[in-house]
């Protein structure tokens, strides 16, 4: 009899195990989010668009959520990590360019002059892109980013930038995907910069990364076709560029948008103006102890208009200090 | 006893049913493909990149396959379906534009002058885009396409264009997806034109459609944000534009490319130049009885260089007449 029952016992144990996991997950899908208005808004939105019979139900292929990157998924202070990458590239190349010690915008970047860096205008941006992001193939550029991201450390947190990601947002990404959402990055940062590490860091594959781009050209190197990065800005995926980038790359209006600065304002407007239930959410950096506290006066990630209009537009504002139990993933 | 056994009998029946389906699928994953070199090349490629332990094994997130659309997935003769859409739009708008009866490129399109249509140069293309594809929101344009695709019929086959798709290629798309591939459209056609019907026709969602685009601009209509289509070509996803479009939208070199014309030549080169096992495949239209026979002298879907170089480059050339048991899906 005991032998005869074993398979059923095993089956029962398996069912219990699965059931328990499901129950645990259901009990706490967002363990790093304190109970409060932000968490409640997320749970209510997901229930509204995913529960069969809900008036706002959306079938699986249409559940799209878009996330800004800098300041929304990873730490953007004291400098955008991509600006640090550029500075480090310029430093590595500086011995061959003595003129950079005198010429802007190179001088500002090499000297970590943050106010001057924040003030770099379009012309300076083109000079930087020309010097650091062009004249090589896409695959060569990816290799540079891969080397940098593996070795660079955040100056304050002393850990790789890909570990300066927000644990509550990682849980949110996983929670949305578990409910049939496709999660996209929509960032002012460079698409080819982010694609190198977005999949291991966020579970977001390269084709779901929408970002700023330089023009590329198909060329033959000997008999081998490559994509050459040209010294020309193709597209700036920021402010009003974000909805344009969404239209071009995703091709439908997402259900939810997550941002943290005025660069996300138009994306939040565009997404939350769609019919049916929508979610717009702003991460407000209010925690100088555990991370940074900044909004309307910050050179990096300035947040004013989107914050002011959030109540009237029904956008959820996350108070990082009050809403998040932890900021970063535990040390490995 | 009979009652007691019922659940097990049902379970056994279920298992048999699943087992049989799996066995059937395993026996014949491509039932519309005759046994021959093309079918063998596809099966051998998929085995090489998906079987664990294979030296060419590629893990799931990297299995990308790109498909041209016109002439590769659906019938492009006697006119590209999008050209028919444009002609029908022009005809609907013609009463307000008596000058089109005299002015090119409008005259050629309204009169179905295929040689003149094929000769439309860049300036004419801009005029057409301005007249038919711009000055409205993305959502308004999608609605026009949706209405057209629901009512238009192929002049010879007398069925909707979305039923003039190639049954063997539908099986190939499903077979690749069943083996962990992500399938993308990479077409010279308009991205927003294809996105309307590509998901029901091919199972390819909007964010996996890479195509030609007009510029769009984020605008407020009253207080509602929209994307306005501008009378300006943003990107032409054809010839050398295809690898560029792949780089921008997908962000890694695909493993397999499927095309039918010289417009796919650079994409085939780019994809098959990657390291490890690759598949390049050309659909050669050789079946005037069941579809069309054309290649190097055709105004639409000209195929010469890619065909000439296929043997040396290891590209598989499908002989539609010999390799495909059926062309189109059965009548519904």
XYZ file of C-alpha atoms in Angstrom:
664
model
C 0.000 0.000 0.000
C 2.710 2.481 0.897
C 4.481 1.829 -2.386
C 1.201 2.061 -4.249
C 0.528 5.484 -2.752
C 3.921 6.997 -3.409
C 3.184 8.553 -6.793
C 0.040 10.222 -5.435
C 1.935 11.472 -2.405
C 4.589 12.919 -4.638
C 1.948 14.493 -6.843
C 0.220 15.935 -3.797
C 3.511 17.295 -2.507
C 4.163 18.878 -5.881
C 0.721 20.428 -5.991
C 1.154 21.784 -2.485
C 4.561 23.131 -3.371
C 3.213 24.891 -6.462
C 0.190 26.068 -4.559
C 2.332 27.453 -1.774
C 4.576 29.281 -4.192
C 1.592 30.757 -5.921
C 0.113 31.738 -2.572
C 3.358 33.328 -1.420
C 3.661 35.241 -4.677
C 0.055 36.327 -4.417
C 0.594 37.419 -0.824
C 3.529 39.606 -1.657
C 4.238 40.271 -5.303
C 6.129 43.469 -4.438
C 7.991 42.669 -1.203
C 10.154 45.820 -1.262
C 7.149 48.143 -1.597
C 5.641 49.372 1.670
C 1.897 49.246 1.913
C 0.672 52.641 0.784
C -0.904 54.585 -2.053
C 1.806 53.815 -4.633
C 1.708 50.080 -4.103
C -2.095 50.105 -4.031
C -2.231 52.049 -7.312
C 0.025 49.498 -9.037
C -1.927 46.491 -7.760
C -5.280 48.052 -8.633
C -4.129 48.930 -12.161
C -2.773 45.441 -12.866
C -5.934 43.829 -11.527
C -8.104 46.147 -13.641
C -6.395 45.365 -16.955
C -5.651 41.651 -16.396
C -8.589 40.144 -14.516
C -11.037 38.472 -16.904
C -14.391 40.178 -16.771
C -12.913 43.509 -15.742
C -14.332 46.363 -17.838
C -10.739 47.496 -18.472
C -9.433 44.023 -19.403
C -6.740 44.042 -22.114
C -5.706 40.810 -23.883
C -2.107 39.715 -23.607
C -0.511 40.996 -26.818
C -1.562 44.556 -25.958
C -0.195 44.809 -22.428
C 2.718 47.169 -22.940
C 4.576 49.003 -20.175
C 7.344 51.539 -20.845
C 10.088 52.474 -18.402
C 12.469 55.367 -18.425
C 15.933 54.224 -17.357
C 18.065 56.939 -15.672
C 16.577 57.708 -12.257
C 13.652 55.347 -12.828
C 15.386 51.963 -12.949
C 18.947 52.842 -11.956
C 20.692 55.622 -10.086
C 21.452 58.687 -12.246
C 23.296 60.744 -9.630
C 25.793 62.356 -9.319
C 26.168 61.977 -13.151
C 24.263 59.961 -15.720
C 26.206 56.689 -15.955
C 26.484 57.137 -19.708
C 28.165 60.505 -19.087
C 30.649 58.653 -16.865
C 31.206 56.151 -19.680
C 31.870 59.061 -22.057
C 34.221 60.741 -19.568
C 36.106 57.475 -19.101
C 36.323 57.024 -22.894
C 37.630 60.584 -23.263
C 40.197 59.990 -20.505
C 41.394 56.832 -22.226
C 41.679 58.715 -25.527
C 43.046 61.982 -24.023
C 46.768 61.248 -24.506
C 46.180 61.442 -28.258
C 44.174 64.681 -27.927
C 46.101 67.311 -25.922
C 43.725 70.004 -27.261
C 40.891 68.562 -25.126
C 42.502 70.138 -22.036
C 41.473 73.534 -23.427
C 38.459 72.818 -25.627
C 34.851 72.455 -24.523
C 32.922 70.254 -24.077
C 35.902 67.926 -23.592
C 37.497 70.025 -20.821
C 34.280 69.975 -18.749
C 33.904 66.215 -19.046
C 37.564 65.414 -18.341
C 37.467 67.644 -15.244
C 34.118 66.314 -13.957
C 32.709 69.838 -14.096
C 29.118 68.819 -13.579
C 27.527 72.225 -14.095
C 29.389 72.652 -17.381
C 28.524 69.106 -18.419
C 24.847 69.742 -17.732
C 25.065 72.872 -19.887
C 26.461 71.105 -22.966
C 24.314 72.129 -25.926
C 23.569 70.357 -29.168
C 26.833 71.330 -30.843
C 28.830 69.963 -27.902
C 26.794 66.781 -27.918
C 27.658 66.199 -31.575
C 31.362 66.755 -30.798
C 31.181 64.180 -28.006
C 29.314 61.650 -30.118
C 31.817 62.161 -32.908
C 34.750 61.593 -30.577
C 33.446 58.670 -28.538
C 30.419 57.000 -30.128
C 31.208 56.977 -33.855
C 33.792 55.761 -36.348
C 33.434 52.156 -35.269
C 31.028 49.309 -35.897
C 28.035 48.609 -33.682
C 29.735 45.445 -32.486
C 32.953 47.313 -31.588
C 30.958 49.923 -29.678
C 29.115 47.182 -27.768
C 32.446 45.645 -26.782
C 33.604 49.008 -25.340
C 30.405 49.312 -23.303
C 30.680 45.698 -22.155
C 34.221 46.266 -20.865
C 33.262 49.507 -19.139
C 30.103 48.235 -17.433
C 32.031 45.219 -16.094
C 34.655 47.371 -14.372
C 33.157 50.812 -13.569
C 31.933 51.437 -10.016
C 29.516 54.032 -8.666
C 31.580 56.653 -6.771
C 29.382 56.566 -3.664
C 27.897 53.072 -3.571
C 31.102 51.328 -4.672
C 29.297 48.753 -6.734
C 28.780 48.203 -10.451
C 26.175 50.495 -12.021
C 24.104 47.436 -12.885
C 23.830 46.816 -9.114
C 22.733 50.434 -8.529
C 19.318 49.444 -9.878
C 16.209 49.838 -7.770
C 15.097 46.580 -6.173
C 11.427 47.695 -5.969
C 11.459 48.459 -9.703
C 13.005 45.061 -10.514
C 10.099 43.513 -8.603
C 7.668 45.706 -10.523
C 9.155 44.639 -13.875
C 8.864 40.970 -12.885
C 5.355 41.455 -11.535
C 4.161 43.075 -14.765
C 5.785 40.377 -16.909
C 4.179 37.684 -14.738
C 0.865 39.314 -15.666
C 1.476 39.185 -19.410
C 3.015 42.628 -19.875
C 5.798 43.327 -22.310
C 8.248 45.688 -20.656
C 10.212 48.216 -22.733
C 12.957 50.675 -21.886
C 12.248 54.130 -23.355
C 15.212 56.279 -22.430
C 17.071 59.373 -23.533
C 20.212 57.258 -23.177
C 21.850 55.580 -26.130
C 20.030 52.481 -27.359
C 23.275 50.661 -28.132
C 24.719 51.674 -24.758
C 21.763 50.174 -22.873
C 21.332 47.058 -24.995
C 24.607 45.633 -23.744
C 23.477 45.258 -20.126
C 19.670 45.751 -20.073
C 18.925 42.061 -20.501
C 21.006 40.793 -17.545
C 20.087 43.821 -15.397
C 16.352 44.095 -16.126
C 15.352 41.088 -18.235
C 14.716 43.479 -21.146
C 16.151 42.153 -24.431
C 17.803 44.445 -27.033
C 14.746 44.672 -29.272
C 12.736 46.134 -26.368
C 15.217 48.916 -25.761
C 14.163 52.249 -27.291
C 16.744 54.993 -26.954
C 18.684 57.747 -28.651
C 20.653 56.688 -31.692
C 23.429 57.806 -33.981
C 23.008 57.154 -37.685
C 24.531 53.927 -38.895
C 25.509 52.850 -42.391
C 25.771 49.401 -43.912
C 29.327 48.915 -45.159
C 31.604 46.139 -46.304
C 34.841 45.622 -44.437
C 36.692 43.498 -46.909
C 33.886 41.080 -47.732
C 32.186 41.316 -44.314
C 29.090 43.507 -43.891
C 29.058 45.711 -40.792
C 27.035 48.613 -39.416
C 29.270 51.667 -39.071
C 28.311 54.256 -36.465
C 28.397 57.699 -38.080
C 29.176 60.988 -36.312
C 25.593 62.140 -36.662
C 22.743 62.113 -34.167
C 19.870 60.146 -35.696
C 17.234 60.462 -32.996
C 16.969 61.929 -29.493
C 14.575 59.809 -27.473
C 13.757 62.362 -24.795
C 10.871 64.733 -23.972
C 8.570 64.845 -27.049
C 10.922 62.301 -28.672
C 9.751 59.591 -26.279
C 6.223 59.227 -27.667
C 7.716 59.438 -31.169
C 10.175 56.658 -30.285
C 7.318 54.593 -28.844
C 5.312 55.046 -32.037
C 8.231 54.053 -34.205
C 9.506 51.083 -32.208
C 6.447 49.720 -30.410
C 3.648 50.839 -32.688
C 0.874 51.028 -30.136
C 0.030 53.212 -27.177
C 1.291 51.524 -23.991
C -0.944 50.977 -20.968
C 1.560 52.135 -18.364
C 4.521 54.521 -18.218
C 7.133 54.877 -15.489
C 9.437 57.878 -15.269
C 11.119 60.271 -12.871
C 11.838 63.548 -14.643
C 10.386 66.162 -16.947
C 12.039 64.250 -19.783
C 9.252 61.724 -19.228
C 6.446 64.283 -19.204
C 5.307 63.829 -22.810
C 5.545 60.038 -22.516
C 3.370 60.121 -19.391
C 0.876 62.381 -21.159
C 0.801 60.208 -24.288
C 0.402 56.910 -22.436
C -2.180 58.030 -19.893
C -4.324 59.743 -22.560
C -5.215 56.381 -24.120
C -8.697 54.932 -23.681
C -9.431 52.590 -20.786
C -7.437 52.190 -17.592
C -3.875 53.568 -17.660
C -1.080 53.967 -15.148
C 1.382 56.849 -15.024
C 3.962 56.685 -12.258
C 6.767 59.030 -11.227
C 9.656 57.979 -8.981
C 10.310 60.984 -6.755
C 13.818 60.938 -5.281
C 13.273 61.882 -1.647
C 15.881 59.804 0.118
C 19.230 61.552 0.603
C 20.279 58.983 3.191
C 19.834 55.848 1.153
C 20.139 57.398 -2.333
C 19.602 61.049 -3.348
C 16.952 63.710 -2.826
C 16.343 65.985 -5.806
C 13.684 67.368 -8.082
C 13.124 70.860 -9.483
C 16.607 72.315 -8.981
C 18.643 69.317 -10.079
C 21.009 69.495 -13.043
C 20.406 65.782 -13.592
C 16.883 64.396 -13.769
C 15.068 67.697 -13.235
C 11.476 67.126 -12.119
C 9.087 70.081 -11.905
C 6.257 70.208 -14.421
C 5.495 66.470 -14.256
C 5.428 66.661 -10.454
C 3.211 69.737 -10.420
C 0.693 68.220 -12.831
C 0.722 64.704 -11.361
C -2.277 65.127 -9.011
C -4.546 66.616 -11.678
C -3.494 64.013 -14.235
C -3.920 61.091 -11.849
C -0.258 60.090 -11.951
C 1.083 58.130 -8.989
C 4.101 59.750 -7.307
C 6.371 57.306 -5.500
C 7.991 58.808 -2.432
C 11.202 56.792 -2.447
C 11.904 57.332 1.255
C 8.446 56.335 2.440
C 7.374 53.819 -0.207
C 10.475 51.656 -0.640
C 11.730 49.285 2.073
C 15.056 48.897 0.306
C 16.630 50.807 -2.574
C 19.211 48.491 -4.112
C 19.468 44.700 -4.372
C 21.304 43.026 -1.473
C 25.075 42.748 -1.855
C 25.993 39.558 -3.669
C -15.063 0.103 -10.913
C -16.012 1.844 -14.150
C -16.746 5.069 -12.353
C -13.528 4.736 -10.346
C -11.477 4.394 -13.495
C -12.964 7.272 -15.353
C -10.541 9.973 -14.258
C -7.560 7.792 -15.176
C -9.130 6.938 -18.506
C -9.653 10.617 -19.176
C -6.093 11.384 -18.151
C -4.783 8.597 -20.395
C -6.892 9.881 -23.277
C -5.522 13.359 -22.706
C -1.954 12.114 -22.599
C -2.501 10.112 -25.768
C -4.070 13.115 -27.431
C -1.163 15.360 -26.479
C 1.333 12.657 -27.394
C -0.278 12.155 -30.754
C -0.324 15.841 -31.503
C 3.318 16.127 -30.555
C 4.181 13.071 -32.632
C 2.291 14.430 -35.622
C 4.013 17.781 -35.293
C 7.392 16.101 -34.931
C 6.721 13.922 -37.986
C 5.779 16.827 -40.169
C 6.555 20.295 -38.877
C 6.328 21.734 -42.405
C 3.494 19.811 -44.075
C 3.278 22.100 -47.123
C 6.984 21.768 -47.931
C 7.911 18.914 -50.271
C 10.872 16.825 -49.268
C 13.868 18.394 -50.963
C 16.926 20.580 -50.487
C 15.036 23.655 -49.208
C 13.130 21.776 -46.532
C 16.254 19.870 -45.534
C 18.254 23.098 -45.218
C 15.620 24.606 -42.901
C 15.391 21.507 -40.693
C 19.175 21.142 -40.499
C 19.634 24.813 -39.564
C 17.003 24.718 -36.811
C 18.457 21.487 -35.395
C 21.973 22.971 -35.442
C 21.098 26.114 -33.491
C 18.514 24.647 -31.086
C 19.670 21.142 -30.111
C 21.526 21.188 -26.786
C 25.113 20.090 -27.245
C 25.234 21.262 -30.870
C 28.401 23.289 -31.541
C 26.162 25.989 -33.091
C 23.631 26.041 -30.223
C 22.178 29.502 -29.501
C 20.238 30.175 -26.290
C 16.651 31.326 -26.567
C 16.872 35.105 -26.260
C 19.253 35.247 -29.235
C 17.255 33.255 -31.759
C 16.139 35.979 -34.147
C 14.732 35.417 -37.632
C 13.884 38.252 -40.028
C 11.397 38.036 -42.881
C 10.865 40.311 -45.813
C 7.153 40.746 -46.471
C 6.238 41.498 -50.142
C 6.897 38.368 -52.193
C 8.294 36.484 -49.214
C 5.246 36.172 -46.979
C 2.475 37.466 -49.226
C 1.861 37.905 -52.927
C 3.352 41.112 -54.348
C 2.091 40.743 -57.930
C 0.765 42.332 -60.044
C 1.314 45.385 -57.748
C 2.627 45.711 -54.213
C -0.506 45.612 -52.057
C 0.537 48.882 -50.416
C 0.614 50.478 -53.870
C -2.959 49.248 -54.348
C -3.853 50.801 -50.989
C -2.319 54.083 -52.150
C -4.124 53.909 -55.505
C -7.422 53.239 -53.727
C -6.765 56.155 -51.355
C -6.004 58.420 -54.302
C -9.172 57.283 -56.078
C -11.223 58.027 -52.972
C -9.624 61.479 -52.733
C -9.575 62.194 -56.503
C -12.892 64.103 -56.715
C -11.242 66.838 -54.639
C -8.110 66.842 -56.813
C -9.006 67.188 -60.516
C -5.341 68.094 -61.232
C -4.289 64.492 -60.503
C -5.731 63.436 -63.853
C -2.842 65.324 -65.505
C -0.059 65.293 -62.890
C 2.437 62.533 -62.185
C 2.837 60.407 -60.163
C -0.895 60.620 -59.437
C -1.961 59.995 -63.043
C 0.084 56.775 -63.256
C -1.363 55.418 -60.029
C -4.959 56.349 -60.815
C -4.658 54.714 -64.240
C -2.906 51.544 -62.974
C 0.020 52.281 -65.285
C 2.360 49.753 -63.749
C 5.476 50.669 -65.711
C 5.054 54.327 -64.770
C 4.332 53.387 -61.149
C 7.495 51.296 -60.988
C 9.441 54.280 -62.325
C 8.276 56.707 -59.631
C 11.384 58.387 -58.225
C 12.023 59.868 -54.814
C 10.285 63.151 -55.562
C 7.148 61.317 -56.657
C 7.280 59.123 -53.588
C 7.303 62.195 -51.355
C 4.296 63.609 -53.245
C 2.404 60.346 -52.715
C 3.300 60.125 -49.050
C 2.280 63.745 -48.591
C -1.075 63.135 -50.248
C -2.001 59.794 -48.706
C 0.132 58.930 -45.669
C 0.514 62.227 -43.808
C -1.515 64.996 -42.213
C -3.292 62.622 -39.869
C -2.529 60.871 -36.609
C -1.024 57.397 -36.450
C -4.295 56.095 -35.112
C -6.287 57.677 -37.965
C -3.909 56.182 -40.517
C -4.255 52.740 -38.889
C -8.043 53.022 -39.168
C -7.765 53.734 -42.932
C -5.543 50.674 -43.397
C -7.855 48.539 -41.269
C -10.869 49.486 -43.421
C -8.967 48.876 -46.645
C -7.465 45.503 -45.706
C -10.899 44.259 -44.613
C -12.505 45.017 -47.992
C -9.799 44.938 -50.705
C -9.479 41.783 -52.816
C -6.591 40.515 -54.922
C -7.535 41.023 -58.603
C -6.631 37.454 -59.642
C -7.156 35.346 -56.537
C -10.343 37.145 -55.462
C -9.555 36.884 -51.784
C -8.340 39.363 -49.165
C -4.625 40.179 -49.364
C -4.174 38.692 -45.898
C -5.307 35.353 -47.427
C -2.799 35.716 -50.276
C -0.087 34.738 -47.794
C 2.074 31.697 -48.390
C 0.942 28.669 -46.404
C 4.460 27.123 -46.368
C 5.861 30.362 -44.910
C 3.138 30.473 -42.228
C 4.239 26.962 -41.246
C 7.860 28.106 -41.238
C 7.040 31.068 -38.967
C 5.213 28.759 -36.546
C 7.971 26.156 -36.689
C 10.648 28.727 -35.852
C 8.584 30.191 -32.996
C 7.982 26.676 -31.631
C 11.781 26.395 -31.465
C 12.264 29.587 -29.476
C 12.810 32.004 -32.350
C 11.528 35.541 -32.333
C 10.213 36.347 -35.791
C 10.416 39.892 -37.177
C 9.129 41.509 -40.347
C 11.812 43.618 -42.044
C 10.172 45.150 -45.074
C 10.465 48.090 -47.420
C 6.739 48.561 -46.844
C 5.390 51.053 -44.351
C 5.703 49.955 -40.731
C 2.349 51.479 -39.780
C 0.718 49.916 -42.839
C 1.893 46.417 -41.872
C 1.305 46.695 -38.145
C -2.448 46.781 -38.627
C -2.707 43.249 -40.022
C 0.655 41.523 -39.370
C -0.418 40.104 -36.023
C -3.587 38.334 -37.246
C -1.940 37.331 -40.548
C 1.471 36.165 -39.302
C 1.422 36.207 -35.506
C 3.937 39.078 -35.598
C 3.023 41.867 -33.145
C 3.528 45.575 -33.966
C 6.792 45.914 -32.056
C 8.334 43.203 -34.247
C 7.487 45.004 -37.457
C 10.416 46.934 -38.942
C 9.553 48.976 -42.007
C 9.762 52.293 -43.777
C 8.466 55.253 -41.815
C 7.367 58.840 -42.208
C 8.433 61.290 -39.541
C 5.936 61.775 -36.763
C 5.574 64.594 -34.276
C 4.090 64.606 -30.786
C 1.275 67.159 -30.726
C -1.642 68.132 -28.545
C -5.100 68.050 -30.080
C -6.965 70.090 -27.572
C -5.613 68.451 -24.440
C -5.043 65.019 -26.020
C -1.522 64.003 -27.105
C -1.301 62.390 -30.531
C 1.410 61.426 -32.999
C 0.958 63.383 -36.223
C 2.300 61.837 -39.424
C 4.365 64.461 -41.267
C 4.823 64.687 -45.064
C 8.457 63.644 -44.768
C 10.086 60.259 -45.312
C 11.931 59.315 -42.124
C 13.515 56.015 -43.113
C 13.469 53.688 -46.111
C 13.845 50.125 -44.900
C 15.014 48.574 -48.155
C 18.334 47.413 -49.652
C 21.146 48.738 -47.406
C 18.423 50.205 -45.179
C 17.381 46.736 -44.028
C 20.510 45.955 -41.991
C 20.353 49.522 -40.639
C 16.715 48.984 -39.630
C 17.649 45.681 -38.005
C 20.420 47.367 -36.039
C 18.129 50.136 -34.886
C 15.063 48.070 -34.006
C 16.425 44.639 -33.068
C 19.922 45.460 -31.906
C 21.583 42.185 -32.698
C 22.521 40.262 -35.801
C 19.750 37.750 -36.593
C 20.487 34.070 -37.201
C 18.249 33.692 -40.239
C 16.950 35.925 -43.032
C 14.200 35.202 -45.551
C 13.710 37.296 -48.670
C 12.819 37.136 -52.346
C 14.331 40.106 -54.152
C 17.455 42.191 -54.527
C 15.953 44.518 -51.931
C 16.864 41.753 -49.468
C 20.425 41.315 -50.724
C 22.150 43.420 -48.037
C 20.014 41.882 -45.286
C 20.963 38.396 -46.469
C 24.627 39.399 -46.577
C 24.517 40.997 -43.119
C 22.701 38.108 -41.443
C 24.670 35.277 -42.994
C 28.035 36.960 -42.275
C 27.559 36.480 -38.533
C 29.595 33.870 -36.661
C 28.228 30.338 -36.208
C 25.494 28.690 -38.197
C 23.242 30.996 -40.233
C 20.427 30.552 -42.718
C 19.780 32.755 -45.739
C 16.800 31.796 -47.863
C 15.334 33.241 -51.062
C 11.817 32.501 -52.280
C 12.123 32.196 -56.065
C 8.806 32.738 -57.813
C 8.712 29.960 -60.421
C 5.035 29.077 -60.485
C 2.998 30.988 -63.052
C 0.135 28.502 -62.769
C -0.460 28.725 -59.039
C 1.025 32.207 -58.421
C 3.538 34.105 -60.599
C 6.888 33.393 -62.232
C 9.344 36.287 -62.221
C 12.838 37.302 -61.281
C 15.405 39.454 -63.092
C 13.108 41.287 -65.495
C 10.264 42.020 -63.106
C 9.223 45.583 -62.278
C 8.062 44.332 -58.901
C 10.354 42.238 -56.709
C 13.313 42.154 -59.101
C 15.683 39.292 -58.258
C 19.040 39.068 -60.024
C 22.146 39.692 -57.941
C 20.906 37.790 -54.888
C 19.969 34.839 -57.116
C 23.319 34.885 -58.923
C 25.312 34.970 -55.699
C 23.156 32.502 -53.758
C 25.173 29.357 -54.542
C 28.541 30.896 -53.607
C 27.097 32.436 -50.445
C 25.349 29.243 -49.343
C 21.857 30.744 -49.539
C 18.961 28.347 -49.997
C 16.798 29.114 -53.040
C 13.220 27.897 -52.753
C 11.757 26.828 -56.077
C 8.134 27.676 -55.389
C 6.778 25.316 -58.056
C 8.797 22.307 -56.952
C 9.197 22.924 -53.214
C 5.702 23.957 -52.146
C 2.753 21.555 -52.132
C 0.312 24.431 -51.785
C 0.757 28.181 -52.141
C -2.086 29.787 -50.201
C -4.093 28.692 -47.148
C -7.223 26.686 -47.954
C -10.368 28.722 -48.604
C -12.194 29.374 -45.352
